[in-house]
C-alpha atoms as a printed R data frame, in Angstrom:
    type eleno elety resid chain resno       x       y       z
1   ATOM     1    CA   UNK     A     1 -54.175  -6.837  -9.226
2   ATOM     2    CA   UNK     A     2 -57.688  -7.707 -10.579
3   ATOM     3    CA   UNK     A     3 -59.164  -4.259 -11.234
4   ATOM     4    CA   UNK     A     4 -58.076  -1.177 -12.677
5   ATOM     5    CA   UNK     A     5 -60.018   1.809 -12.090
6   ATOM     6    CA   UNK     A     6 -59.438   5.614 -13.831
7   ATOM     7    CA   UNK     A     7 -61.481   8.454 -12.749
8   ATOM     8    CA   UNK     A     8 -61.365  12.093 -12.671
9   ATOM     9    CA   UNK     A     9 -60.053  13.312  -9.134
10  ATOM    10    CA   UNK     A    10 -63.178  15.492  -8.507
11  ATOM    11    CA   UNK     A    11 -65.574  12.403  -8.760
12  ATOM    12    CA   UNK     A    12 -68.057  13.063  -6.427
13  ATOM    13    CA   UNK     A    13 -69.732   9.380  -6.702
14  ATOM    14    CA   UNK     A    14 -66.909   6.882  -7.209
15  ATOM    15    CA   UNK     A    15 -67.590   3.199  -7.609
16  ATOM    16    CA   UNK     A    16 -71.481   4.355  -8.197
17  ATOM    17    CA   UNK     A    17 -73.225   1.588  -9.279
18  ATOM    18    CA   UNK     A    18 -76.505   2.760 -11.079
19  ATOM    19    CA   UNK     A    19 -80.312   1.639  -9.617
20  ATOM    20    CA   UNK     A    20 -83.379   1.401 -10.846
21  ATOM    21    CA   UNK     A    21 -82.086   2.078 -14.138
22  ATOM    22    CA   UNK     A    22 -82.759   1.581 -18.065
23  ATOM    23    CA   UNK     A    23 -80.961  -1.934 -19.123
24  ATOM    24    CA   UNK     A    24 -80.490  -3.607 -22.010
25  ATOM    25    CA   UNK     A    25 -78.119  -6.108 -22.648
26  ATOM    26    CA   UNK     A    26 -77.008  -7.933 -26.583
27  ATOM    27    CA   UNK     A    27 -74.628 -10.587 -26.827
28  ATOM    28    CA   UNK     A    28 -72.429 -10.226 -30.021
29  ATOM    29    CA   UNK     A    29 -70.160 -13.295 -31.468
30  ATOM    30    CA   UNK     A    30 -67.353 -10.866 -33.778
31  ATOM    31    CA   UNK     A    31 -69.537 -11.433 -36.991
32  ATOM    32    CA   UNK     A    32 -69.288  -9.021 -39.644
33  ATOM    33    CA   UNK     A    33 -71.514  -5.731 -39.094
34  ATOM    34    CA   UNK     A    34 -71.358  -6.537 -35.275
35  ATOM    35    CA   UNK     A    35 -69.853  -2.865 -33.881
36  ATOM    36    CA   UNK     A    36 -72.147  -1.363 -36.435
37  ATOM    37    CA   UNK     A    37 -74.998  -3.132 -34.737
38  ATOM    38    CA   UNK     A    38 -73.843  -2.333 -31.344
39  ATOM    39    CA   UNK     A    39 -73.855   1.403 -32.270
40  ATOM    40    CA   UNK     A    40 -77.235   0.971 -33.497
41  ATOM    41    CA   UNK     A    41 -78.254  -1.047 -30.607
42  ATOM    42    CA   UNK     A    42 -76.544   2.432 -28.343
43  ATOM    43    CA   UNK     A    43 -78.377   4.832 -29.993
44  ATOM    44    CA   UNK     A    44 -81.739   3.287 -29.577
45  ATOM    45    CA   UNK     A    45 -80.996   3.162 -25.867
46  ATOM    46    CA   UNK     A    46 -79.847   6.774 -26.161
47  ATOM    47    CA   UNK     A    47 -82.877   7.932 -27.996
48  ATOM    48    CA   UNK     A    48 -85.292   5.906 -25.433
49  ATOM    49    CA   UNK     A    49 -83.202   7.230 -22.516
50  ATOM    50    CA   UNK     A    50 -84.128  10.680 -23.007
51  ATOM    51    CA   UNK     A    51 -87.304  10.167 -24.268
52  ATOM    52    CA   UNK     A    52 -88.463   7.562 -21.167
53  ATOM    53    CA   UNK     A    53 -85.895   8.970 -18.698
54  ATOM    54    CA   UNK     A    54 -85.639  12.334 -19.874
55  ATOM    55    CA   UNK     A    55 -82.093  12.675 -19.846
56  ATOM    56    CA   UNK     A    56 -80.457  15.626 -20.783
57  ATOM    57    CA   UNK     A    57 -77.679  14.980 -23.299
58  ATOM    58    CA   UNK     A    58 -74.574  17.440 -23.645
59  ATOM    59    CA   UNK     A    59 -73.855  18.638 -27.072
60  ATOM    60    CA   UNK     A    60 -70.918  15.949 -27.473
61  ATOM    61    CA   UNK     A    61 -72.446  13.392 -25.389
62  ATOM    62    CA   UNK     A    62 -73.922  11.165 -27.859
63  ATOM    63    CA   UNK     A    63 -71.147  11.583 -30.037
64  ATOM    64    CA   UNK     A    64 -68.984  10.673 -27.242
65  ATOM    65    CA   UNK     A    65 -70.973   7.602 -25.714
66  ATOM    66    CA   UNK     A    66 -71.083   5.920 -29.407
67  ATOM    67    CA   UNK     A    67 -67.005   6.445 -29.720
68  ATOM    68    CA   UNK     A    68 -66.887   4.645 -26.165
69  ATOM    69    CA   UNK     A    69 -69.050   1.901 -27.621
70  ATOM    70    CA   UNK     A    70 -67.298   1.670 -30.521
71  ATOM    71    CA   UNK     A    71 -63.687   1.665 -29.346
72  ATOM    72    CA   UNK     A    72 -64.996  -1.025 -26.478
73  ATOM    73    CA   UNK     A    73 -66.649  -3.211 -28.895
74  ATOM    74    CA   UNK     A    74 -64.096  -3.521 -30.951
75  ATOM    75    CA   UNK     A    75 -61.362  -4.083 -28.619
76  ATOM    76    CA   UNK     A    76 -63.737  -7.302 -26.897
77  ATOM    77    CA   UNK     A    77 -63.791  -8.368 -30.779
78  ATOM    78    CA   UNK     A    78 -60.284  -8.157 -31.693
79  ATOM    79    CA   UNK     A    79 -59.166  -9.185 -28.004
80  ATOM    80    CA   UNK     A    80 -61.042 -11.913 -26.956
81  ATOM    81    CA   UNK     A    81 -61.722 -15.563 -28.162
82  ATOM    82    CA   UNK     A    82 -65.542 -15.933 -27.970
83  ATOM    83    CA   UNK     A    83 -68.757 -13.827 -27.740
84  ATOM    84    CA   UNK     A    84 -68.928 -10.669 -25.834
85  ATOM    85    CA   UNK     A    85 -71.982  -8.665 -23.996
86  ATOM    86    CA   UNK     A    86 -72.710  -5.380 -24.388
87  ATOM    87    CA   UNK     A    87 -74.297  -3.683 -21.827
88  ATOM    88    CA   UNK     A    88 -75.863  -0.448 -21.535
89  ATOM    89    CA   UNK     A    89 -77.675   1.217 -18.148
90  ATOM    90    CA   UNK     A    90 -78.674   4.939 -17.712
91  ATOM    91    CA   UNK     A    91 -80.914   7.054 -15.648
92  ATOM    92    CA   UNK     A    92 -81.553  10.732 -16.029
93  ATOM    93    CA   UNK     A    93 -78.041  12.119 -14.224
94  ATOM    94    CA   UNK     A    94 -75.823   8.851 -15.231
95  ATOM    95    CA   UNK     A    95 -75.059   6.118 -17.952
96  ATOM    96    CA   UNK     A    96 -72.997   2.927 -17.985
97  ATOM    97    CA   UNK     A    97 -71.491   1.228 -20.819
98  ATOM    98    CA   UNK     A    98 -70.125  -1.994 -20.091
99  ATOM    99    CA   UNK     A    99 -68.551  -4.924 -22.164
100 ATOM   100    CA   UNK     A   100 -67.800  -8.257 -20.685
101 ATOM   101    CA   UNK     A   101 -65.375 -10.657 -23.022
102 ATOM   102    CA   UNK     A   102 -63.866 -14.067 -22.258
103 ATOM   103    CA   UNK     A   103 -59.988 -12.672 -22.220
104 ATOM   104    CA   UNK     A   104 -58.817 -12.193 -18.706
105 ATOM   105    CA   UNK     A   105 -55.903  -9.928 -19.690
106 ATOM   106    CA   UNK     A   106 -57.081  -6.283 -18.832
107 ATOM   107    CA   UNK     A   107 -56.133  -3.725 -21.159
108 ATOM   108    CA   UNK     A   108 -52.770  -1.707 -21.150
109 ATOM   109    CA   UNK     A   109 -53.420   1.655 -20.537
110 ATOM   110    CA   UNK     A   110 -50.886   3.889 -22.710
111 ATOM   111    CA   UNK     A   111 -50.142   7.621 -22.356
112 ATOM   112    CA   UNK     A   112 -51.101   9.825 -24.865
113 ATOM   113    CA   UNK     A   113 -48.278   9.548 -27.433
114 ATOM   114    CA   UNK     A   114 -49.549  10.753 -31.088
115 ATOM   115    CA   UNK     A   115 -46.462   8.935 -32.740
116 ATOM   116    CA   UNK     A   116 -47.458   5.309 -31.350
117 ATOM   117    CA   UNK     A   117 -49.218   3.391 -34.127
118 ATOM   118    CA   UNK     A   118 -52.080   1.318 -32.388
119 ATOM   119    CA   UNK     A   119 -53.190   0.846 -28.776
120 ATOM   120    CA   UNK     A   120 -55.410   4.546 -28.971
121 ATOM   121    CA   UNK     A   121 -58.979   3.035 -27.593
122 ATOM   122    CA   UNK     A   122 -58.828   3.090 -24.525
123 ATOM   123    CA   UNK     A   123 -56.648   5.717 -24.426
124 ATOM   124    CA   UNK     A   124 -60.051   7.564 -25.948
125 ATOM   125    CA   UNK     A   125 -62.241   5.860 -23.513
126 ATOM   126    CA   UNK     A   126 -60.698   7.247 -20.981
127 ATOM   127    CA   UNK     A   127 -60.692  10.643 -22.118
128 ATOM   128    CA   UNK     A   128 -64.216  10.333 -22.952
129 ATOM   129    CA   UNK     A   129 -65.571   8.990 -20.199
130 ATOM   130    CA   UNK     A   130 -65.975  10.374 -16.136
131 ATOM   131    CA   UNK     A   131 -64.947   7.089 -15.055
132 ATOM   132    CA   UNK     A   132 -63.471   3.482 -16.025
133 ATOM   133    CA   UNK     A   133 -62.906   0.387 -14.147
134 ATOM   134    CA   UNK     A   134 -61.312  -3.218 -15.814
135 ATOM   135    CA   UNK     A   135 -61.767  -5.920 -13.968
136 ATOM   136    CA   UNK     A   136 -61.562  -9.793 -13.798
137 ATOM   137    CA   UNK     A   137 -64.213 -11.916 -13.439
138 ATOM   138    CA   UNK     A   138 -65.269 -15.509 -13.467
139 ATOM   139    CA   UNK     A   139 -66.504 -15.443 -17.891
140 ATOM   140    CA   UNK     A   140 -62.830 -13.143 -18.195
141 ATOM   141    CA   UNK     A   141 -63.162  -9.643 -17.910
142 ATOM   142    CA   UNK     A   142 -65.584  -6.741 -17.631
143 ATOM   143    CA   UNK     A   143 -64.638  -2.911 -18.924
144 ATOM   144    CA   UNK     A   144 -66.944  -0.427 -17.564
145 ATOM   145    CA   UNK     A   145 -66.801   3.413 -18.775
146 ATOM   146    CA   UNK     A   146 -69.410   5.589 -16.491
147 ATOM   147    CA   UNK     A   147 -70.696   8.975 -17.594
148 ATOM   148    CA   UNK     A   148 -72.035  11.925 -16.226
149 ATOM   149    CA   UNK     A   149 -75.168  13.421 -17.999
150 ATOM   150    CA   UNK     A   150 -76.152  17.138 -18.420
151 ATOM   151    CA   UNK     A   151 -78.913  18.284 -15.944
């Protein structure tokens, strides 16, 4: 199986793909300071989302859309062997972080289990986020967590 895809049962729009939306894309090679600089990187998008777009954010979505970066950016940068792509897309209702890495294994997806040292991030991604697909493709793989905006 090539994909994996987790999403809440009551997802009204599943395999959404967002159009006509706010992009921007960095490419980070696992130097030092490079998960701090994708956060930054996410919260400029953020702040220019709701600003350009004006999207609404919840009171923990920020909070929760710069864990999902962080835990997904530092997975591709412990995980993979090369540079990774961060890439962020949002319109008013809806935003998409997505990380492509050169590793073709997807990630194991763990249940909750407080007593397990490691292997948490995705487990937190998924929590955080309304829906989450891991795929192959033809570079290695591509992790995409989807969220739902306040409106």
């Amino acid at each position: 199986m090539n994909q994996h895809a987790l999403s809440r049962p009551d997802d009204p729009h599943p395999g959404h793909r967002l159009t006509e939306a706010l992009h921007i894309a960095e490419v980070f090679g696992g130097e030092p300071g490079c998960i701090a600089q994708a956060r930054a990187l996410a919260d400029h998008f953020l702040m220019r989302l709701t600003s350009e777009w004006m999207a609404v954010l919840g009171e923990h979505t920020r909070d929760d859309l710069m864990l999902a970066v962080s835990e997904m950016v530092t997975n591709a940068d412990r995980y993979s062997h090369g540079p990774y792509l961060l890439e962020l897309e949002g319109t008013a209702r809806r935003m998409s972080v997505t990380v492509y890495d050169s590793s073709t294994a997807l990630p194991v997806f763990y249940s909750p289990d407080p007593s397990r040292l490691g292997g948490h991030g995705m487990e937190i991604v998924v929590a955080l986020c309304d829906r989450l697909t891991a795929e192959r493709v033809p570079v290695g793989k591509r992790i995409r967590a989807e969220f739902e905006l306040s409106s």
